[in-house]
Short mmCIF file of C-alpha atoms and ligand atoms in Angstrom, two decimals:
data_model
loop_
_atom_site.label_atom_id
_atom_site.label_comp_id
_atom_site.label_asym_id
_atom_site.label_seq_id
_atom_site.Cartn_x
_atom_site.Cartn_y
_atom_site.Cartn_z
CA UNK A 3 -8.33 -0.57 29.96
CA UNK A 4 -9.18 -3.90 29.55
CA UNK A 5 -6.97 -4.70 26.48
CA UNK A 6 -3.61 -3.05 28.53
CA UNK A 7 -3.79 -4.99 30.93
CA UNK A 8 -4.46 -8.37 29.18
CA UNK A 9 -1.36 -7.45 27.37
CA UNK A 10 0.49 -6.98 30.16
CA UNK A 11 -0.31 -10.57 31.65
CA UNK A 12 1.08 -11.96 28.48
CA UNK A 13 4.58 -10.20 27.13
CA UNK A 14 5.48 -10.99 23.70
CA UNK A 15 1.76 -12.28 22.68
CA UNK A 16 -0.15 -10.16 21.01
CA UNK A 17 -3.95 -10.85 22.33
CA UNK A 18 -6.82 -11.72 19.92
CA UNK A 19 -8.14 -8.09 19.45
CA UNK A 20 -11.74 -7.65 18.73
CA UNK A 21 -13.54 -3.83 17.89
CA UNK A 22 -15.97 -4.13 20.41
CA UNK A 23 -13.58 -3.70 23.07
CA UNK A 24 -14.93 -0.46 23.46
CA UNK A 25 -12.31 0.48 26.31
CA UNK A 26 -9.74 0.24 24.12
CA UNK A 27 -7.73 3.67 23.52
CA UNK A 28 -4.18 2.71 22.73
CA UNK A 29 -1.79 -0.06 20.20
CA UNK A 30 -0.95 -2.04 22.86
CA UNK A 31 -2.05 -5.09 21.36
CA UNK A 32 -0.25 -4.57 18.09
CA UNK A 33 3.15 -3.80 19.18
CA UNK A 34 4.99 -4.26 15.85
CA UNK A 35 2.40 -2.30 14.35
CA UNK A 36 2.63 0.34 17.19
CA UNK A 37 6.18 1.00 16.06
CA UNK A 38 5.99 0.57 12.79
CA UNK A 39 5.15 4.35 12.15
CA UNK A 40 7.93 4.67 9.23
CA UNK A 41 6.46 1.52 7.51
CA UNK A 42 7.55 -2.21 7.64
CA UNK A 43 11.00 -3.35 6.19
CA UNK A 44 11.08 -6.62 4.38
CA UNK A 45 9.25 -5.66 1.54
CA UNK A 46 8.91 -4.43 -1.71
CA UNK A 47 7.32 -0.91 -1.76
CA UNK A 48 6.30 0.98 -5.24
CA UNK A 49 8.47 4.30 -5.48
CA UNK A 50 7.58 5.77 -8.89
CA UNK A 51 6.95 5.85 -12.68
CA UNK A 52 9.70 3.67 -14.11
CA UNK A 53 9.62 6.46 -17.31
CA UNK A 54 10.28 9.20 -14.40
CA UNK A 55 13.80 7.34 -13.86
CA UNK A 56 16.32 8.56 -16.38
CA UNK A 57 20.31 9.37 -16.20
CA UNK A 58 19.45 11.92 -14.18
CA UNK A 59 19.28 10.89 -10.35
CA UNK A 60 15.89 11.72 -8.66
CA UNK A 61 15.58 12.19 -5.02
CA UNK A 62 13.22 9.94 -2.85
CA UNK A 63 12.38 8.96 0.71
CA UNK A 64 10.87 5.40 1.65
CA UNK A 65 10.08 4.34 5.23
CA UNK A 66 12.37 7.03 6.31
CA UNK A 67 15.85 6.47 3.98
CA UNK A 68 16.28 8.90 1.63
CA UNK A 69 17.50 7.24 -1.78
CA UNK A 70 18.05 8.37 -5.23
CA UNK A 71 16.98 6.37 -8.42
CA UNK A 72 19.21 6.51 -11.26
CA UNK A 73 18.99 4.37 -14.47
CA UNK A 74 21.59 3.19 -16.51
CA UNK A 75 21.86 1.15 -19.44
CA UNK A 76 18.44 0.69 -19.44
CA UNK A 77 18.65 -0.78 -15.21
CA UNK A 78 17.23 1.50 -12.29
CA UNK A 79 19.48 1.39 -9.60
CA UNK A 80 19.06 2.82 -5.98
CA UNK A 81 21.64 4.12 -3.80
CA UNK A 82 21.38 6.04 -0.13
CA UNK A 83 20.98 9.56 -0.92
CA UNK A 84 24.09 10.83 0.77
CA UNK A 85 27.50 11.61 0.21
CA UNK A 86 29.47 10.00 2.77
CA UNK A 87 31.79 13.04 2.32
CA UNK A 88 29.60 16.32 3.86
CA UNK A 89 26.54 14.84 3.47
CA UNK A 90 25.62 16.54 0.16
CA UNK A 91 22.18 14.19 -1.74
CA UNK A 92 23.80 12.03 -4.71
CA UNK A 93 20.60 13.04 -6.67
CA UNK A 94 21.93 16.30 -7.21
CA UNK A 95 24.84 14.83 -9.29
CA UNK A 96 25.20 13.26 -12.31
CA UNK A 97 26.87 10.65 -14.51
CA UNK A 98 30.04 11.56 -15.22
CA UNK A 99 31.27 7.91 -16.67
CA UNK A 100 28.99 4.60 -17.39
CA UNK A 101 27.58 2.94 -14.00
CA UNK A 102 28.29 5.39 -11.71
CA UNK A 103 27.10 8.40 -10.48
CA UNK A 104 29.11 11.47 -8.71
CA UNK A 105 28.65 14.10 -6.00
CA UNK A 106 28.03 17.31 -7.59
CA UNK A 107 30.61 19.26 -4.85
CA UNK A 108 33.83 17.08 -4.71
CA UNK A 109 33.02 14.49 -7.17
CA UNK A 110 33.16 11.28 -5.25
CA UNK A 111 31.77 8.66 -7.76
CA UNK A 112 30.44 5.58 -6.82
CA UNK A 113 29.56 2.37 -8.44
CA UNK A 114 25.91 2.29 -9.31
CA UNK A 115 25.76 -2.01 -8.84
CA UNK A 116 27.43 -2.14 -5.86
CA UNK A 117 27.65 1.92 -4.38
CA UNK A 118 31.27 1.34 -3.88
CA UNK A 119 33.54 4.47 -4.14
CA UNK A 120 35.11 3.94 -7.08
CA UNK A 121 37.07 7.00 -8.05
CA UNK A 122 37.88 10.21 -6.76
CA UNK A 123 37.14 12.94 -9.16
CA UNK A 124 39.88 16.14 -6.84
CA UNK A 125 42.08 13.61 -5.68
CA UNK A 126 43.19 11.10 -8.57
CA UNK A 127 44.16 8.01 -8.82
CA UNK A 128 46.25 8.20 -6.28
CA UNK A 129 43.57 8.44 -3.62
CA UNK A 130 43.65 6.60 -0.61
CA UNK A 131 39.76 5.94 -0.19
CA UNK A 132 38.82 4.66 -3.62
CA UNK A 133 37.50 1.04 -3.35
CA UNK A 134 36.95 1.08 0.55
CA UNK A 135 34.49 3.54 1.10
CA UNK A 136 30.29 1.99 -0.05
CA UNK A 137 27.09 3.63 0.13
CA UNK A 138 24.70 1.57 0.69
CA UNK A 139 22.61 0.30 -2.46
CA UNK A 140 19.08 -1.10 -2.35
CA UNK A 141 17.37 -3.92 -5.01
CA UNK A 142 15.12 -2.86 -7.27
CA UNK A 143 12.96 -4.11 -9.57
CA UNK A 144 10.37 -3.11 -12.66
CA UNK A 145 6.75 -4.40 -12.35
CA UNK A 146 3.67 -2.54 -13.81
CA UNK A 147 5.22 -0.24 -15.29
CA UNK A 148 6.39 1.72 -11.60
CA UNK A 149 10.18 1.33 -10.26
CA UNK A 150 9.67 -1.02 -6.48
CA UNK A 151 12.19 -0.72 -4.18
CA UNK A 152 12.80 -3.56 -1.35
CA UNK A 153 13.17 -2.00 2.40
CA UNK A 154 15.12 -4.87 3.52
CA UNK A 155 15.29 -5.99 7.57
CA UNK A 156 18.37 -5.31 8.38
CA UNK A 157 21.01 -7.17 6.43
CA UNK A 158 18.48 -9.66 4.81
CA UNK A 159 18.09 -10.36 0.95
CA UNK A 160 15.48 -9.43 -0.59
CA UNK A 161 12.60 -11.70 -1.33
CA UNK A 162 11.47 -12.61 -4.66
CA UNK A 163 9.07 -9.22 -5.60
CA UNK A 164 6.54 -11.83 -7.32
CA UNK A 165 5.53 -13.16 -3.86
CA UNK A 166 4.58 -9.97 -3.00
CA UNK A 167 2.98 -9.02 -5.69
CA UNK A 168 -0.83 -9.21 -5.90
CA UNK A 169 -1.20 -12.97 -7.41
CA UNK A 170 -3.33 -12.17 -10.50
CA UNK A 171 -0.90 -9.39 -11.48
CA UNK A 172 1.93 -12.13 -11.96
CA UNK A 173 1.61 -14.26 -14.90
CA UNK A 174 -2.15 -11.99 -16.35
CA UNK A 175 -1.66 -10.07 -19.11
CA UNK A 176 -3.16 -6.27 -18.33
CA UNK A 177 -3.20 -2.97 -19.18
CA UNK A 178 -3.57 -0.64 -16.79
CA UNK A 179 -3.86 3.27 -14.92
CA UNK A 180 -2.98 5.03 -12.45
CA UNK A 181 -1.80 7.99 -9.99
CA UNK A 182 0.90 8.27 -7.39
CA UNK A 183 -0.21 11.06 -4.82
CA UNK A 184 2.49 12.33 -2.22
CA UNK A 185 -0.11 12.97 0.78
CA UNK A 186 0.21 13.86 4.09
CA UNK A 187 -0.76 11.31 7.17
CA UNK A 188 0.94 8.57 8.22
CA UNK A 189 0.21 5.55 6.01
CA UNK A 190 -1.33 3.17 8.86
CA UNK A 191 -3.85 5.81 8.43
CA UNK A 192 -4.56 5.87 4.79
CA UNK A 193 -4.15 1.78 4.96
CA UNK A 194 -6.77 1.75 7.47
CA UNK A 195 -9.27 3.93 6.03
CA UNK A 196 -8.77 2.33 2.92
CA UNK A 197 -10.37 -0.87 4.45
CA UNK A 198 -12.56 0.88 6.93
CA UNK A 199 -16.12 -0.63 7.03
CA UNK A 200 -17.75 2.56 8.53
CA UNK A 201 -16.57 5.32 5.94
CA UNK A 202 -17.49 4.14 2.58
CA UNK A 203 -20.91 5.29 2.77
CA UNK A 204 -20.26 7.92 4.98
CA UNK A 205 -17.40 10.01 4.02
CA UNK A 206 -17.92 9.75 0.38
CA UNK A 207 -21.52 10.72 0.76
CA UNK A 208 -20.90 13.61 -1.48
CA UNK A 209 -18.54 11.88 -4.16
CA UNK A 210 -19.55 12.12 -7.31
CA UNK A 211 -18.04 8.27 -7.96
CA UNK A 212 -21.31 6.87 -6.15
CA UNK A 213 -23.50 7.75 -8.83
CA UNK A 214 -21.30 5.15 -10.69
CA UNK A 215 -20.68 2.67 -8.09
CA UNK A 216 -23.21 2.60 -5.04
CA UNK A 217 -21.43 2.54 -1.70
CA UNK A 218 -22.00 -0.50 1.04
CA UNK A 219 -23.84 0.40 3.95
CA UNK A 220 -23.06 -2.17 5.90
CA UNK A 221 -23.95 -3.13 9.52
CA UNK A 222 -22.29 -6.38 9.92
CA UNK A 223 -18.93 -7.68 8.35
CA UNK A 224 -16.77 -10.32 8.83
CA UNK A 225 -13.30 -10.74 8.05
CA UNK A 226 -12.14 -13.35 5.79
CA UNK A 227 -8.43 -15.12 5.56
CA UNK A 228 -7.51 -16.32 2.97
CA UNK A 229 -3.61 -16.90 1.90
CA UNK A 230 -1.73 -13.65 3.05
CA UNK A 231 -5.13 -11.48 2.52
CA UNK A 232 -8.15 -10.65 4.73
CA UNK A 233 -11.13 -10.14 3.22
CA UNK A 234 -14.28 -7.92 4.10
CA UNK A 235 -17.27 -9.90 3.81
CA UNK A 236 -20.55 -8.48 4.66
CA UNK A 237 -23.13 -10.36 6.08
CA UNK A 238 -26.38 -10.08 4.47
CA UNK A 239 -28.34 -8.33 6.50
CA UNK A 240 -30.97 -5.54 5.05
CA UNK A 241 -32.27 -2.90 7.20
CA UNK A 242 -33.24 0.99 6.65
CA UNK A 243 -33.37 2.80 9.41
CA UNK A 244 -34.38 6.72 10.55
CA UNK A 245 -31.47 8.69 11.82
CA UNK A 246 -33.21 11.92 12.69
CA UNK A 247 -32.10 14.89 11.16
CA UNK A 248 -29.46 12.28 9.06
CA UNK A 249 -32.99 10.96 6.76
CA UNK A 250 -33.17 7.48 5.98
CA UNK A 251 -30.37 4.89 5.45
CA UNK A 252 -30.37 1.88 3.65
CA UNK A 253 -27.91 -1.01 2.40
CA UNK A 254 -30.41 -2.02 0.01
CA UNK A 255 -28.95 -1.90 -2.84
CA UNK A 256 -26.08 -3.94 -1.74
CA UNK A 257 -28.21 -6.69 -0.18
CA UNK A 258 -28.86 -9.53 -2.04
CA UNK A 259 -29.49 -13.27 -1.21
CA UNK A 260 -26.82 -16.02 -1.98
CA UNK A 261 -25.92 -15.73 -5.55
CA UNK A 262 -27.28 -19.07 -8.03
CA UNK A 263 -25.18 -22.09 -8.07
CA UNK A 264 -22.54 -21.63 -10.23
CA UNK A 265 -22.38 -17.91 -11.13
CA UNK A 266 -20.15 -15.04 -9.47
CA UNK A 267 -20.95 -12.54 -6.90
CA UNK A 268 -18.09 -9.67 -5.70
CA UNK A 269 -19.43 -7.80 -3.05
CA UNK A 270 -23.10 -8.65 -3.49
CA UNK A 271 -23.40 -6.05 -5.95
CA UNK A 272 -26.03 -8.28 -8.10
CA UNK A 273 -23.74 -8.47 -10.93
CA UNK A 274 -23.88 -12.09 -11.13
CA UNK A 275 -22.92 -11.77 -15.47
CA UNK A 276 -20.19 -10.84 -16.76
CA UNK A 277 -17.46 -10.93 -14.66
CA UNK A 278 -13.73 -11.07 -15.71
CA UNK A 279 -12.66 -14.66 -16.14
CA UNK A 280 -9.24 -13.57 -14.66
CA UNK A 281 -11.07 -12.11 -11.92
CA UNK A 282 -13.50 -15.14 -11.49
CA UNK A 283 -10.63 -17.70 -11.47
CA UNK A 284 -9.30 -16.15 -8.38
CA UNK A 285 -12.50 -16.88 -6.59
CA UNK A 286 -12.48 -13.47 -4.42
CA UNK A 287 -14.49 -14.69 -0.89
CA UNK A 288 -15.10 -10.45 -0.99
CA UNK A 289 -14.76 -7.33 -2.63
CA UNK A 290 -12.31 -5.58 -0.53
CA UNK A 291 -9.31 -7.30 0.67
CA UNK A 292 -6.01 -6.17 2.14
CA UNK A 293 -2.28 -7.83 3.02
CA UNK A 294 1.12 -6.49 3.91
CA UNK A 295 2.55 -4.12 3.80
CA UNK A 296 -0.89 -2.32 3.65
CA UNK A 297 -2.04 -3.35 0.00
CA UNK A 298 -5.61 -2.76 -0.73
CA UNK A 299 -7.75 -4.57 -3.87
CA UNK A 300 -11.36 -3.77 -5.00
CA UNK A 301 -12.25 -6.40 -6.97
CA UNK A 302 -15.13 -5.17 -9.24
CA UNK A 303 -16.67 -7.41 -11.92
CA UNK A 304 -14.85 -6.35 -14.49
CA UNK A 305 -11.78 -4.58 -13.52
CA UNK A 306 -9.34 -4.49 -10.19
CA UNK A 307 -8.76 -1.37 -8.09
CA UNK A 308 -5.66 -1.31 -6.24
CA UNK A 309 -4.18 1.05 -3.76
CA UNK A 310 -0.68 0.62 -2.20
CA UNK A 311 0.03 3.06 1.09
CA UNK A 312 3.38 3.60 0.50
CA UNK A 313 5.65 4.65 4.01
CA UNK A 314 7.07 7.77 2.94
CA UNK A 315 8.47 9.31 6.93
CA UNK A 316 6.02 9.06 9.85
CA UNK A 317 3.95 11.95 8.66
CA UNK A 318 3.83 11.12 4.94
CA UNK A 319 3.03 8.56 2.65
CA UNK A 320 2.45 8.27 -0.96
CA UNK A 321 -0.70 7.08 -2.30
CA UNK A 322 -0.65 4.50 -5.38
CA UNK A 323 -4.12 3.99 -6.89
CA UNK A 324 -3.95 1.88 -10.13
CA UNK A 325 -6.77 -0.08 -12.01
CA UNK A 326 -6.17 -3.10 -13.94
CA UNK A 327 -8.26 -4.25 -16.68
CA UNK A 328 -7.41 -7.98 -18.02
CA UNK A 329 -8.11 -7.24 -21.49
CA UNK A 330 -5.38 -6.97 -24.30
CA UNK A 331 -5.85 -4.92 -27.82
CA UNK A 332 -8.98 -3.44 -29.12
CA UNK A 333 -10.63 -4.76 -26.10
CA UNK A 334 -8.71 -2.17 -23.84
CA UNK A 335 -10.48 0.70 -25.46
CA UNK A 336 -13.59 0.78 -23.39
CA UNK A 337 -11.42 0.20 -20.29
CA UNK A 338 -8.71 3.29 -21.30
CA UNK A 339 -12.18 5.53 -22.11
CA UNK A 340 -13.72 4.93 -18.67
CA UNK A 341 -10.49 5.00 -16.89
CA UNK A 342 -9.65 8.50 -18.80
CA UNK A 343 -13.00 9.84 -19.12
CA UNK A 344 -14.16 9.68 -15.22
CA UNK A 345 -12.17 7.15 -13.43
CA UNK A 346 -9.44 9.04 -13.06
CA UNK A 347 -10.98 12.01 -12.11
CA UNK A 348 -14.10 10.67 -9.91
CA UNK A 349 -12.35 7.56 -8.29
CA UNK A 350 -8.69 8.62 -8.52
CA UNK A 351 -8.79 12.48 -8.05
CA UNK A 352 -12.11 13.44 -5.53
CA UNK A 353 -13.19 10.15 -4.30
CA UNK A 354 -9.40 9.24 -3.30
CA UNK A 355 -9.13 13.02 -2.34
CA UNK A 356 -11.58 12.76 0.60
CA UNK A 357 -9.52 10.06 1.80
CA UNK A 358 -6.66 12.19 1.69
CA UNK A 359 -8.35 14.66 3.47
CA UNK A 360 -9.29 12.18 5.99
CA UNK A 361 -6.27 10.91 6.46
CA UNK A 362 -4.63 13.81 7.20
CA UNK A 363 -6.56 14.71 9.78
CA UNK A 364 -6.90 11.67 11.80
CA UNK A 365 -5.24 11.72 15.04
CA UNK A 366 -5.06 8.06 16.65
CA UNK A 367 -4.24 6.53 19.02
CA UNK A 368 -5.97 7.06 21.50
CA UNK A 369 -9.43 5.67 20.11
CA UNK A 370 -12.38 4.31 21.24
CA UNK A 371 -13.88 1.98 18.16
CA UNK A 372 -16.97 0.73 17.14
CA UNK A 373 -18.35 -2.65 16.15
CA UNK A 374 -17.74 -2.14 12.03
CA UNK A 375 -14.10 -0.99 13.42
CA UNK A 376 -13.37 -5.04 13.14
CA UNK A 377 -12.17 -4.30 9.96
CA UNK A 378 -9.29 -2.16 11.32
CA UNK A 379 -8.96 -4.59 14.40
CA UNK A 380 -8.40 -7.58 11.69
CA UNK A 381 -5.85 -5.99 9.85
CA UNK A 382 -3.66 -5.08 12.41
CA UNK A 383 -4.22 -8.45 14.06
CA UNK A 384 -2.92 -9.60 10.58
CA UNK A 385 0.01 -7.14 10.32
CA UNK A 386 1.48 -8.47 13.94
CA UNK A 387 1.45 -11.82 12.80
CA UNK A 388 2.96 -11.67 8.85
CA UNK A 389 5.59 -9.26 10.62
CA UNK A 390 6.30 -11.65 13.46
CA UNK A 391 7.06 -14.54 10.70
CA UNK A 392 8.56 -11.93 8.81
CA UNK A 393 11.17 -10.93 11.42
CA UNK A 394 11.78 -14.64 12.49
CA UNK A 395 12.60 -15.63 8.63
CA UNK A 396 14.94 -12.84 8.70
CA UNK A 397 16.85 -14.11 11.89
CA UNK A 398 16.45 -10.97 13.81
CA UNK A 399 14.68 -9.44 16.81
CA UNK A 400 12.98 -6.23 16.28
CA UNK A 401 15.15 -4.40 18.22
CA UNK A 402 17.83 -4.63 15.23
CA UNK A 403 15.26 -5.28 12.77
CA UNK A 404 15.41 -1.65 11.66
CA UNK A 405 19.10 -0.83 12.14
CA UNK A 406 21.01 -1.22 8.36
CA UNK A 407 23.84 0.59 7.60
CA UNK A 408 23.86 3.38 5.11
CA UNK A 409 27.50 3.43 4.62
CA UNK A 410 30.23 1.02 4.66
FE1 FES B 30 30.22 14.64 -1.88
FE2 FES B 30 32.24 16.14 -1.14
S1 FES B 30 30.25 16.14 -0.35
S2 FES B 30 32.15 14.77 -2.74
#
């Protein structure tokens, strides 16, 4: 195809990749991406509920490393799941003394701060290992209300968490809701379909969420940049047409001309009014946007859908949908009684769930896309550059990129 070989000509430079290379079948062009099957490292990644994390070590596997969350003292801290020793999971033991936690079989305890062995539970104090033997520990930090862990690229500190953060979340007060889903598929998969032009309309045909929110049929988009997001802009263009046997399509009800001078459009739903004046300030170009590490927002008029694809293993990811309403006290009610009373279950549960579905299923590459496959072309586009700069700040070339050590 067309797109190997331009490839080829250049090493090391990822071409300008555009959907309507219709010979296209494999990554080629997106070589970071291409490898990145277990999920990017250098950044922060939600794991869980930061109420789930007690005293009690819980098991967990991002981008491939299994780790265990423990909290102590009111801190989560996040070690590498394994007992140097025979291998046994540290989140089957338990706290024996303050900051540490200890192998349930010989009772090798290690420092929670720093995962250094610090005593030796069957061989005393005597014992010739204590204080040179480390697992390896992980930073973690507490932001809306969920326990993120940073995958780091290879020896690298982390980055501050608030720069990867979605912007608004930082310094807006919310309230919010929300679902982590352990699903199967890899998550370029679910991060892809979550910004996938082509589905909305089509796959969710039969979810019950459309009779809330009508879904785009769009036959043009372009992709926006701006800052570290891209942004799905549709062009508007109305047409119905005749599919036979299919009936008669339509993106009317999304098509509208420019919006008045001075008032807010998201998505060219019509709702002009009304709109969130946290939401407004950020000036969205678009309703759906997406950024690294695969980090999708829905920016309705009055409340934010987010979904983070979170790298479980190759095969697995976990899906983090969460909607944020800027509204504080009695004002939350209305939010917390859509958001309970179908949200939730329409958006969250069978919406969501025919993604999961989809997801699971999908079995690329090779491909052959389509014109409203741009959107999928963009982001990965996007993805080789932010990991190329991400690689560079770290000092490293992606051949070590992903080697850390687990014990030390
Ligand atoms: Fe952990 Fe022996 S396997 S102490």
């Amino acid at each position: 195809p067309a797109a190997r070989k331009t490839a080829a000509k250049e090493p090391g430079k990822a071409p300008r990749a555009t959907a309507d290379k219709i010979g296209r079948q494999d990554w080629s062009s997106w070589p970071h991406y291409d490898k990145a099957a277990s999920g990017f490292r250098g950044y922060w990644y939600p794991v869980t509920w930061a109420s789930h994390i007690t005293g009690d070590p819980k098991p967990f596997t991002l981008c491939g490393e299994k780790i265990t969350l423990i909290r102590d003292n009111g801190k989560v801290y996040a070690l590498h799941n394994r007992c140097p020793h025979r291998g046994v999971p540290l989140s089957e033991g338990n706290q024996q003394f303050p900051g540490t936690v200890s192998c349930p079989y010989h009772g090798w305890t290690f420092d929670l701060p720093t995962g250094r062995l610090s005593a030796v539970i069957t061989d005393g104090p005597g014992c010739r290992l204590t204080g040179k033997l480390s697992v390896r520990t992980y930073a973690v930090e507490e932001r809306l209300g969920m326990v993120w862990v940073y995958m780091p690229i290879a020896e690298e500190e982390p980055h501050p968490i608030d720069e990867q953060l979605p912007e608004e979340l930082v310094s807006n007060a919310f309230v919010m809701g929300g679902r982590f889903d352990p699903r199967g598929g890899n998550w370029r998969f679910a991060c892809e379909n979550g910004f996938d032009e082509g589905h909305a309309k089509y796959l969710h045909r039969t979810a019950l969420w459309r009779l809330f929110k009508p879904m785009p049929t769009w036959n043009i988009t372009r992709i926006v940049p701006k800052g570290r997001w891209i942004y799905r802009v549709q062009d508007e263009v109305y047409w119905e047409a005749d599919f036979p046997g299919v009936g008669r399509w339509t993106n009317k009800r999304w098509w509208m001309k420019q919006p008045p001078e001075g008032t807010f459009n998201l998505g060219n739903t019509g709702k002009t009014d009304k709109v969130d004046p946290v939401i407004e300030s950020q000036d969205f170009p678009g309703f759906a946007s997406l950024s690294m590490p695969g980090m999708l927002r829905i920016a309705y008029p009055n409340f934010m859908h987010y979904e983070f694809y979170v790298p479980i293993d190759a095969d697995h990811h976990m899906y983090v949908g969460v909607m944020v309403n800027f509204k504080q006290g009695w004002d939350t009610l209305p939010f917390y009684a859509k958001y309970l009373g179908a949200v939730r279950w329409l958006f969250h549960g069978q919406f969501s769930g025919q993604d999961a579905w989809m997801v699971d299923v999908t079995d690329a590459p090779p491909e052959k896309l389509y014109r409203p496959d741009v959107s999928l072309t963009s982001w990965r586009n996007l993805s080789e550059e932010e990991y190329a700069k991400r690689i560079a700040a770290a000092g490293v070339t992606e051949a070590t990129a992903n080697s850390t050590e687990t014990e030390a």
